[in-house]
CSV table of C-alpha atoms in Angstrom, one decimal:
chain,number,residue,atom,x,y,z
A,20,MET,CA,3.4,27.0,-19.2
A,21,ALA,CA,1.3,26.1,-15.9
A,22,THR,CA,-1.6,24.0,-15.6
A,23,LYS,CA,-5.0,24.8,-16.3
A,24,GLY,CA,-7.6,24.5,-13.5
A,25,THR,CA,-4.6,24.7,-11.0
A,26,SER,CA,-3.3,28.4,-9.1
A,27,ARG,CA,0.7,26.9,-8.8
A,28,GLY,CA,2.0,25.9,-12.0
A,29,ARG,CA,2.6,22.6,-12.9
A,30,ALA,CA,3.0,20.2,-10.4
A,31,ALA,CA,6.9,19.0,-10.0
A,32,THR,CA,6.8,15.5,-11.4
A,33,GLY,CA,9.5,13.9,-8.1
A,34,THR,CA,8.6,15.8,-5.2
A,35,ILE,CA,8.4,12.0,-3.3
A,36,ALA,CA,12.1,10.8,-4.5
A,37,GLY,CA,13.6,14.2,-3.6
A,38,PHE,CA,11.8,14.1,0.0
A,39,VAL,CA,13.0,10.4,0.6
A,40,LEU,CA,16.2,11.8,-0.7
A,41,ARG,CA,16.5,14.2,1.1
A,42,ILE,CA,15.5,12.0,4.6
A,43,ALA,CA,18.4,9.6,3.1
A,44,ARG,CA,21.5,12.2,3.5
A,45,GLU,CA,19.6,12.9,6.7
A,46,SER,CA,20.1,9.9,8.5
A,47,ALA,CA,23.9,10.5,6.8
A,48,ASN,CA,24.5,13.3,8.7
A,49,GLY,CA,24.9,15.5,5.5
A,50,THR,CA,24.3,18.6,4.6
A,51,GLN,CA,23.0,19.8,0.8
A,52,ALA,CA,26.8,20.9,-0.1
A,53,GLY,CA,28.7,18.5,1.7
A,54,MET,CA,26.9,15.4,-0.1
A,55,ALA,CA,27.0,17.9,-4.0
A,56,GLU,CA,30.6,17.9,-3.1
A,57,ALA,CA,30.9,13.7,-2.5
A,58,MET,CA,28.9,12.9,-5.1
A,59,GLY,CA,30.3,15.5,-8.0
A,60,VAL,CA,27.5,17.3,-8.4
A,61,ASP,CA,27.2,21.5,-8.1
A,62,LEU,CA,24.3,22.5,-5.7
A,63,ALA,CA,21.6,23.6,-7.9
A,64,THR,CA,21.4,19.6,-9.3
A,65,TRP,CA,21.3,18.0,-5.6
A,66,GLN,CA,19.4,20.7,-4.1
A,67,GLY,CA,16.8,20.1,-7.7
A,68,TRP,CA,16.1,16.7,-6.6
A,69,GLU,CA,15.4,16.3,-3.6
A,70,THR,CA,12.7,19.9,-4.4
A,71,GLY,CA,11.9,17.7,-7.4
A,72,ARG,CA,12.3,20.2,-9.9
A,73,ARG,CA,15.1,17.7,-11.4
A,74,PRO,CA,13.1,13.6,-10.6
A,75,LEU,CA,15.4,11.6,-9.9
A,76,ALA,CA,13.7,9.9,-12.5
A,77,ASN,CA,15.0,11.6,-15.2
A,78,VAL,CA,18.6,10.9,-14.0
A,79,LYS,CA,20.7,7.8,-16.0
A,80,THR,CA,20.1,4.2,-14.4
A,81,GLY,CA,23.3,3.9,-14.4
A,82,ALA,CA,24.4,7.8,-12.4
A,83,PHE,CA,21.0,6.9,-10.3
A,84,LEU,CA,22.9,2.9,-9.1
A,85,ASP,CA,26.2,4.5,-8.7
A,86,LEU,CA,24.5,7.5,-6.7
A,87,ARG,CA,21.9,5.5,-4.2
A,88,ARG,CA,25.5,3.0,-3.3
A,89,ARG,CA,27.4,5.9,-2.9
A,90,LEU,CA,24.6,7.3,-0.5
A,91,LEU,CA,25.4,4.3,1.0
A,92,GLY,CA,28.4,3.8,1.6
A,93,LEU,CA,28.2,7.5,3.8
A,94,GLY,CA,25.3,6.4,6.0
A,95,ALA,CA,22.5,6.6,5.2
A,96,ASP,CA,20.1,4.2,6.2
A,97,PRO,CA,19.9,1.2,3.7
A,98,HIS,CA,15.7,1.0,4.8
A,99,VAL,CA,14.9,4.7,3.0
A,100,LEU,CA,17.5,3.9,0.5
A,101,LEU,CA,15.2,0.9,-0.5
A,102,LEU,CA,12.0,3.1,-0.5
A,103,LEU,CA,13.7,5.7,-3.6
A,104,ASP,CA,12.1,3.0,-5.5
A,105,PRO,CA,8.5,3.2,-4.3
A,106,ALA,CA,8.9,7.1,-4.4
A,107,MET,CA,9.6,7.0,-7.8
A,108,ASP,CA,6.4,5.1,-8.7
A,109,ALA,CA,4.4,7.0,-6.3
A,110,ASP,CA,6.0,10.9,-8.2
A,111,ARG,CA,5.3,9.0,-11.3
A,112,VAL,CA,1.8,7.4,-10.4
A,113,ILE,CA,0.2,11.1,-8.7
A,114,ALA,CA,2.1,13.0,-12.5
A,115,ALA,CA,0.4,10.8,-15.4
A,116,THR,CA,-2.3,11.5,-13.2
A,117,ILE,CA,-2.6,15.8,-13.0
A,118,HIS,CA,-1.1,16.3,-17.0
A,119,ARG,CA,-4.1,13.9,-18.0
A,120,GLU,CA,-1.0,11.6,-20.6
A,121,ASP,CA,-3.0,8.4,-22.5
A,122,THR,CA,-5.2,7.1,-19.8
A,123,ALA,CA,-4.2,3.7,-21.7
A,124,ARG,CA,-0.7,3.7,-20.2
A,125,HIS,CA,-1.6,5.6,-17.3
A,126,PRO,CA,1.3,3.2,-14.6
A,127,LEU,CA,-1.4,1.5,-11.9
A,128,ALA,CA,-2.7,0.1,-15.6
A,129,ASP,CA,1.1,-1.4,-16.2
A,130,TRP,CA,1.3,-3.2,-13.4
A,131,VAL,CA,0.2,-4.5,-9.7
A,132,HIS,CA,1.5,-1.1,-7.2
A,133,THR,CA,2.4,-2.1,-3.5
A,134,ARG,CA,2.3,-1.0,-0.2
A,135,ASP,CA,4.9,0.2,0.2
A,136,THR,CA,3.6,3.3,-3.2
A,137,ALA,CA,0.1,3.2,-2.0
A,138,HIS,CA,1.5,4.6,1.7
A,139,MET,CA,3.4,7.1,-0.8
A,140,ILE,CA,0.8,8.4,-2.8
A,141,ALA,CA,-1.2,8.5,0.1
A,142,TRP,CA,1.9,10.6,1.9
A,143,ALA,CA,1.6,13.1,-0.4
A,144,LEU,CA,-2.0,13.5,-0.6
A,145,ASN,CA,-2.8,13.9,3.4
A,146,GLY,CA,0.9,13.6,4.8
A,147,THR,CA,0.4,10.6,6.7
A,148,ALA,CA,4.2,9.8,6.9
A,149,PRO,CA,4.5,5.6,5.3
A,150,PRO,CA,4.8,3.9,8.7
A,151,ALA,CA,8.7,2.8,8.3
A,152,LEU,CA,9.5,6.0,8.0
A,153,ALA,CA,7.0,7.8,10.6
A,154,ARG,CA,9.8,9.1,12.6
A,155,LYS,CA,13.0,9.8,10.5
A,156,ALA,CA,10.7,12.6,7.9
A,157,THR,CA,10.4,14.7,11.4
A,158,SER,CA,13.4,14.2,13.3
A,159,GLY,CA,15.5,16.7,13.8
A,160,ARG,CA,13.8,19.5,11.4
A,161,ARG,CA,13.8,23.1,12.8
A,162,GLY,CA,12.5,26.4,11.2
A,163,PRO,CA,9.7,26.5,8.0
A,164,VAL,CA,11.3,23.6,6.5
A,165,ALA,CA,8.3,20.4,5.5
A,166,LYS,CA,7.3,18.0,7.1
A,167,ALA,CA,6.6,15.9,4.4
A,168,PRO,CA,6.5,16.1,0.4
A,169,GLN,CA,2.5,16.8,0.3
A,170,LEU,CA,0.6,18.6,-2.3
A,171,PRO,CA,-0.4,22.2,-2.9
A,172,ALA,CA,-4.6,21.6,-1.7
A,173,ASP,CA,-5.5,22.6,-6.0
A,174,HIS,CA,-3.0,19.8,-7.1
A,175,ARG,CA,-4.8,17.8,-4.2
A,176,SER,CA,-8.2,18.3,-6.2
A,177,LEU,CA,-7.2,18.1,-9.5
A,178,PHE,CA,-5.6,14.2,-8.8
A,179,PHE,CA,-8.2,13.4,-7.8
A,180,SER,CA,-10.5,15.0,-9.9
A,181,ARG,CA,-9.2,13.8,-12.8
A,182,LEU,CA,-8.2,10.3,-10.8
A,183,ARG,CA,-12.1,9.9,-10.2
A,184,ASP,CA,-12.5,10.5,-14.1
A,185,ILE,CA,-9.9,7.4,-14.9
A,186,ALA,CA,-11.9,5.4,-12.6
A,187,GLU,CA,-14.8,5.1,-14.9
A,188,SER,CA,-13.6,5.3,-17.9
A,189,ALA,CA,-11.3,2.4,-17.1
A,190,LEU,CA,-14.9,1.1,-15.7
A,191,HIS,CA,-16.1,1.0,-19.5
A,192,ALA,CA,-13.1,-0.5,-21.7
A,193,GLY,CA,-14.5,-3.8,-19.8
A,194,GLU,CA,-11.8,-6.4,-18.6
A,195,ASP,CA,-8.5,-4.8,-19.8
A,196,GLY,CA,-9.5,-2.4,-18.0
A,197,LEU,CA,-10.2,-3.8,-14.9
A,198,LEU,CA,-6.5,-3.2,-13.3
A,199,LEU,CA,-6.4,0.6,-13.4
A,200,HIS,CA,-10.3,0.8,-12.9
A,201,ARG,CA,-9.2,-1.0,-9.4
A,202,GLN,CA,-6.7,0.3,-8.4
A,203,ALA,CA,-7.9,4.0,-9.7
A,204,LEU,CA,-11.1,3.6,-7.2
A,205,TYR,CA,-9.1,2.0,-4.3
A,206,LEU,CA,-6.5,5.2,-4.4
A,207,CYS,CA,-10.0,8.0,-4.7
A,208,SER,CA,-10.9,6.4,-1.5
A,209,TYR,CA,-8.3,9.1,0.5
A,210,ASP,CA,-10.3,11.7,-1.1
A,211,ARG,CA,-12.2,13.6,2.2
A,212,THR,CA,-13.9,15.6,1.1
A,213,ALA,CA,-17.6,15.7,1.6
A,214,GLU,CA,-18.3,15.7,-3.2
A,215,ALA,CA,-15.8,13.4,-2.6
A,216,THR,CA,-17.1,10.7,-0.5
A,217,SER,CA,-19.5,11.3,-2.3
A,218,TRP,CA,-19.3,10.2,-5.5
A,219,MET,CA,-16.9,7.2,-4.3
A,220,GLY,CA,-19.8,5.9,-1.8
A,221,HIS,CA,-22.1,5.9,-5.4
A,222,ALA,CA,-19.0,4.0,-7.3
A,223,LEU,CA,-18.8,1.8,-4.2
A,224,HIS,CA,-21.4,0.1,-4.1
A,225,ALA,CA,-22.2,0.6,-8.1
A,226,ARG,CA,-19.6,-1.8,-7.2
A,227,ARG,CA,-20.9,-4.0,-4.1
A,228,ASP,CA,-23.1,-6.6,-6.1
A,229,LEU,CA,-18.9,-8.2,-6.6
A,230,ILE,CA,-18.4,-8.3,-3.1
A,231,THR,CA,-21.9,-10.8,-3.7
A,232,VAL,CA,-20.0,-13.8,-5.4
A,233,ARG,CA,-19.2,-16.3,-4.0
A,234,GLY,CA,-15.6,-18.0,-5.0
A,235,TRP,CA,-12.6,-17.2,-7.0
A,236,ASN,CA,-14.0,-14.9,-10.0
A,237,PRO,CA,-12.2,-12.8,-12.5
A,238,HIS,CA,-12.9,-9.9,-10.7
A,239,TRP,CA,-11.5,-10.9,-7.2
A,240,ALA,CA,-10.1,-8.6,-6.5
A,241,THR,CA,-12.1,-5.7,-7.5
A,242,ALA,CA,-14.2,-7.3,-5.2
A,243,ARG,CA,-11.4,-7.4,-2.8
A,244,SER,CA,-10.8,-4.0,-3.8
A,245,THR,CA,-13.8,-2.9,-2.8
A,246,ALA,CA,-15.0,-4.0,0.2
A,247,THR,CA,-12.2,-3.0,1.7
A,248,ALA,CA,-12.4,0.8,0.3
A,249,LEU,CA,-15.7,0.4,1.9
A,250,VAL,CA,-13.8,0.3,5.4
A,251,ARG,CA,-12.5,3.2,5.2
A,252,LEU,CA,-15.6,5.2,4.1
A,253,GLY,CA,-16.7,3.2,7.9
A,254,ASP,CA,-18.5,0.5,6.4
A,255,ARG,CA,-17.0,-2.7,7.3
A,256,GLN,CA,-19.8,-5.1,7.0
A,257,PRO,CA,-19.5,-5.7,3.1
A,258,LEU,CA,-15.9,-6.6,4.2
A,259,ARG,CA,-17.6,-9.4,6.9
A,260,ASP,CA,-19.8,-10.5,3.6
A,261,PHE,CA,-16.4,-10.9,0.7
A,262,ILE,CA,-15.0,-12.8,3.1
A,263,ASP,CA,-18.3,-15.3,4.1
A,264,ARG,CA,-18.6,-15.3,-0.4
A,265,GLY,CA,-15.6,-14.7,-1.2
A,266,LEU,CA,-13.2,-16.9,0.4
A,267,THR,CA,-13.9,-19.2,2.0
A,268,ASP,CA,-14.6,-22.7,1.8
A,269,ASP,CA,-13.3,-21.4,-1.7
A,270,ASP,CA,-9.7,-22.9,-2.2
A,271,THR,CA,-8.5,-20.9,-4.6
A,272,ALA,CA,-10.1,-17.6,-2.9
A,273,GLU,CA,-8.3,-18.4,0.2
A,274,THR,CA,-5.1,-19.6,-1.7
A,275,ALA,CA,-5.0,-15.4,-4.0
A,276,ASN,CA,-5.7,-13.6,-1.2
A,277,LEU,CA,-2.4,-14.7,0.9
A,278,ASN,CA,-1.2,-14.8,-2.5
A,279,TYR,CA,-1.9,-11.0,-2.2
A,280,TRP,CA,-0.9,-10.7,1.7
A,281,ALA,CA,2.5,-11.6,0.1
A,282,TYR,CA,2.5,-9.4,-2.6
A,283,TRP,CA,1.7,-6.4,-0.2
A,284,LEU,CA,3.2,-6.6,2.8
A,285,GLY,CA,7.2,-8.0,0.7
A,286,PRO,CA,6.7,-11.5,1.0
A,287,ILE,CA,6.5,-11.5,-3.2
A,288,ARG,CA,9.1,-8.7,-3.8
A,289,GLU,CA,8.8,-9.7,-7.4
A,290,ALA,CA,6.5,-7.0,-9.4
A,291,GLN,CA,3.3,-8.4,-11.1
A,292,PRO,CA,1.5,-6.8,-15.1
A,293,ASP,CA,-1.5,-7.3,-13.4
A,294,ASP,CA,-3.2,-9.2,-10.6
A,295,GLY,CA,-3.3,-12.6,-12.6
A,296,PHE,CA,-0.5,-13.8,-9.6
A,297,MET,CA,-3.2,-13.7,-6.8
A,298,ARG,CA,-4.4,-17.2,-7.6
A,299,HIS,CA,-1.5,-19.1,-9.8
A,300,GLY,CA,1.4,-17.8,-7.8
A,301,PRO,CA,4.6,-17.5,-7.6
A,302,THR,CA,5.0,-20.3,-4.4
A,303,ASN,CA,7.5,-19.7,-2.8
A,304,TRP,CA,7.6,-16.5,-1.0
A,305,GLU,CA,8.3,-16.4,3.3
A,306,PRO,CA,5.9,-17.2,5.7
A,307,VAL,CA,7.3,-15.5,8.3
A,308,ARG,CA,7.3,-12.5,7.0
A,309,LEU,CA,3.6,-12.9,6.0
A,310,LEU,CA,2.9,-13.8,9.7
A,311,ARG,CA,5.1,-10.5,11.4
A,312,GLY,CA,3.3,-8.2,8.5
A,313,LEU,CA,-0.2,-9.4,9.7
A,314,ALA,CA,0.4,-9.9,13.0
A,315,ALA,CA,1.6,-6.2,12.7
A,316,GLY,CA,-1.3,-5.3,10.3
A,317,LEU,CA,-3.9,-7.0,13.1
A,318,GLN,CA,-2.5,-4.3,16.1
A,319,GLN,CA,-2.0,-1.6,13.6
A,320,ALA,CA,-5.6,-1.1,11.8
A,321,PRO,CA,-8.1,-2.1,13.7
A,322,ALA,CA,-10.7,-1.8,11.3
A,323,TYR,CA,-8.9,-4.4,8.7
A,324,MET,CA,-9.8,-6.9,11.4
A,325,ASP,CA,-11.3,-9.4,10.1
A,326,LEU,CA,-9.7,-9.8,6.7
A,327,TYR,CA,-6.5,-10.0,9.4
A,328,VAL,CA,-8.2,-12.0,11.3
A,329,HIS,CA,-9.5,-14.6,8.5
A,330,SER,CA,-6.4,-14.3,6.7
A,331,LEU,CA,-4.6,-15.5,10.0
A,332,TRP,CA,-6.3,-17.9,10.7
A,333,ALA,CA,-5.6,-19.1,7.1
A,334,LEU,CA,-2.1,-18.3,7.7
A,335,LEU,CA,-1.9,-20.6,10.0
A,336,THR,CA,-4.4,-24.0,9.5
A,337,THR,CA,-1.4,-24.8,6.5
A,338,ASN,CA,1.2,-23.3,8.3
A,339,SER,CA,0.7,-24.8,12.3
A,340,TRP,CA,4.8,-24.4,12.1
A,341,LEU,CA,4.7,-21.2,12.7
A,342,PRO,CA,4.8,-20.6,15.5
A,343,LEU,CA,7.6,-22.2,16.1
A,344,ALA,CA,9.8,-19.6,13.6
A,345,ASP,CA,9.3,-17.3,15.2
A,346,PRO,CA,8.0,-18.0,19.6
A,347,ASP,CA,8.5,-14.5,20.5
A,348,LEU,CA,6.3,-13.2,17.9
A,349,ALA,CA,3.9,-16.1,18.5
A,350,ALA,CA,3.6,-14.7,22.8
A,351,ARG,CA,2.9,-10.8,21.6
A,352,LEU,CA,0.2,-12.5,18.5
A,353,ASP,CA,-1.3,-15.5,21.1
A,354,ALA,CA,-1.6,-12.2,24.4
A,355,HIS,CA,-2.8,-10.0,21.8
A,356,THR,CA,-5.7,-13.0,19.9
A,357,ALA,CA,-6.6,-12.7,24.2
A,358,ARG,CA,-7.4,-9.1,24.7
A,359,LEU,CA,-9.1,-9.4,20.9
A,360,LEU,CA,-11.4,-12.3,22.3
A,361,ASP,CA,-12.8,-11.1,25.7
A,362,HIS,CA,-13.6,-7.7,23.7
A,363,ASP,CA,-17.9,-7.9,22.5
A,364,GLY,CA,-17.5,-5.8,19.3
A,365,ILE,CA,-16.2,-8.6,17.2
A,366,SER,CA,-17.7,-10.9,14.1
A,367,PRO,CA,-19.2,-14.3,14.9
A,368,ARG,CA,-16.5,-14.9,12.6
A,369,ALA,CA,-13.7,-13.4,13.6
A,370,ARG,CA,-14.4,-14.3,17.5
A,371,ARG,CA,-14.5,-17.9,15.8
A,372,GLU,CA,-11.2,-17.7,14.2
A,373,LEU,CA,-9.4,-16.2,16.8
A,374,SER,CA,-10.8,-18.5,18.7
A,375,SER,CA,-8.4,-21.3,16.0
A,376,VAL,CA,-5.4,-18.6,16.3
A,377,HIS,CA,-4.7,-18.2,19.1
A,378,TYR,CA,-4.9,-22.7,20.3
A,379,VAL,CA,-2.6,-22.6,17.0
A,380,LEU,CA,-0.5,-20.4,18.5
A,381,ARG,CA,0.1,-22.1,21.8
A,382,GLU,CA,0.3,-25.4,20.9
A,383,ASN,CA,3.0,-25.0,18.8
A,384,ARG,CA,4.9,-22.5,20.1
A,385,THR,CA,7.4,-24.6,22.3
């Protein structure tokens, strides 16, 4: 049955995971026919998995685990195999949105999505491969082969239209809709059409009052997401305001910020059902891994420099031993902070905090 308002019928519900499976197969130098034979399935089944017509999410748990382990044994890249889970999560978010599944049970309301999931969703929306797959996604491709699991234009438009409706409905649900509203609104910022940019600007500025609240509060995570989404629209000042008012001089808020980064960048590996973990832990994540993630982000996402700099400053202020744990990383970060300090286009706060980061790196590296 065709989805009303689209020209290409019902959207495949396993396209992203299927594309990742294809990359995993290619990383093992296997053909579709050869892999189907090795797995004991017919060729049509394997092709259905790769195209998304037969979603991997519908495969029984035991069979899926066996599939992943056998792929590993056949030489598939283990880093690619790890991305099958966020790919299936992304497929679930997109399908639940396009096909108007019950908003109260929308996957964005059930758990805090990860950076890998966000990257997978963005891949389907704008064709930009996740950093972990950037080279693997296009290597060795010849002929008219899809370079990304990108949604058709009509499905993409429908996804954003319904996501905006979900964000507005969640806002009216009060406290129960906080997580759904925050995550839906953030994903809406991936839409760069003129109409969407206008709606997004209005929706974000309507929540801008949250950014002026000092320290930790129940809407802190929404304020953070709002400020970062506004950066995507070209407005950096709200993020700087959020750092000044929503982070500085508040230990709970600073802890929440580092906990969120730890979840987003990977040191916190346990799935989180809501934003409460930002305030309360867990506390056993690896600060070295977070340092690496923040250092990479400082170079890869210059628009968010103020937040990366402040977060690095907070992490190194409370863990001054970190440069000793990875001297090579500390040396590279030291050189990068020195280059940033030579430029005039950074905010006064970022300059002060970069100077502190620079000092800690120099004093504690050896």
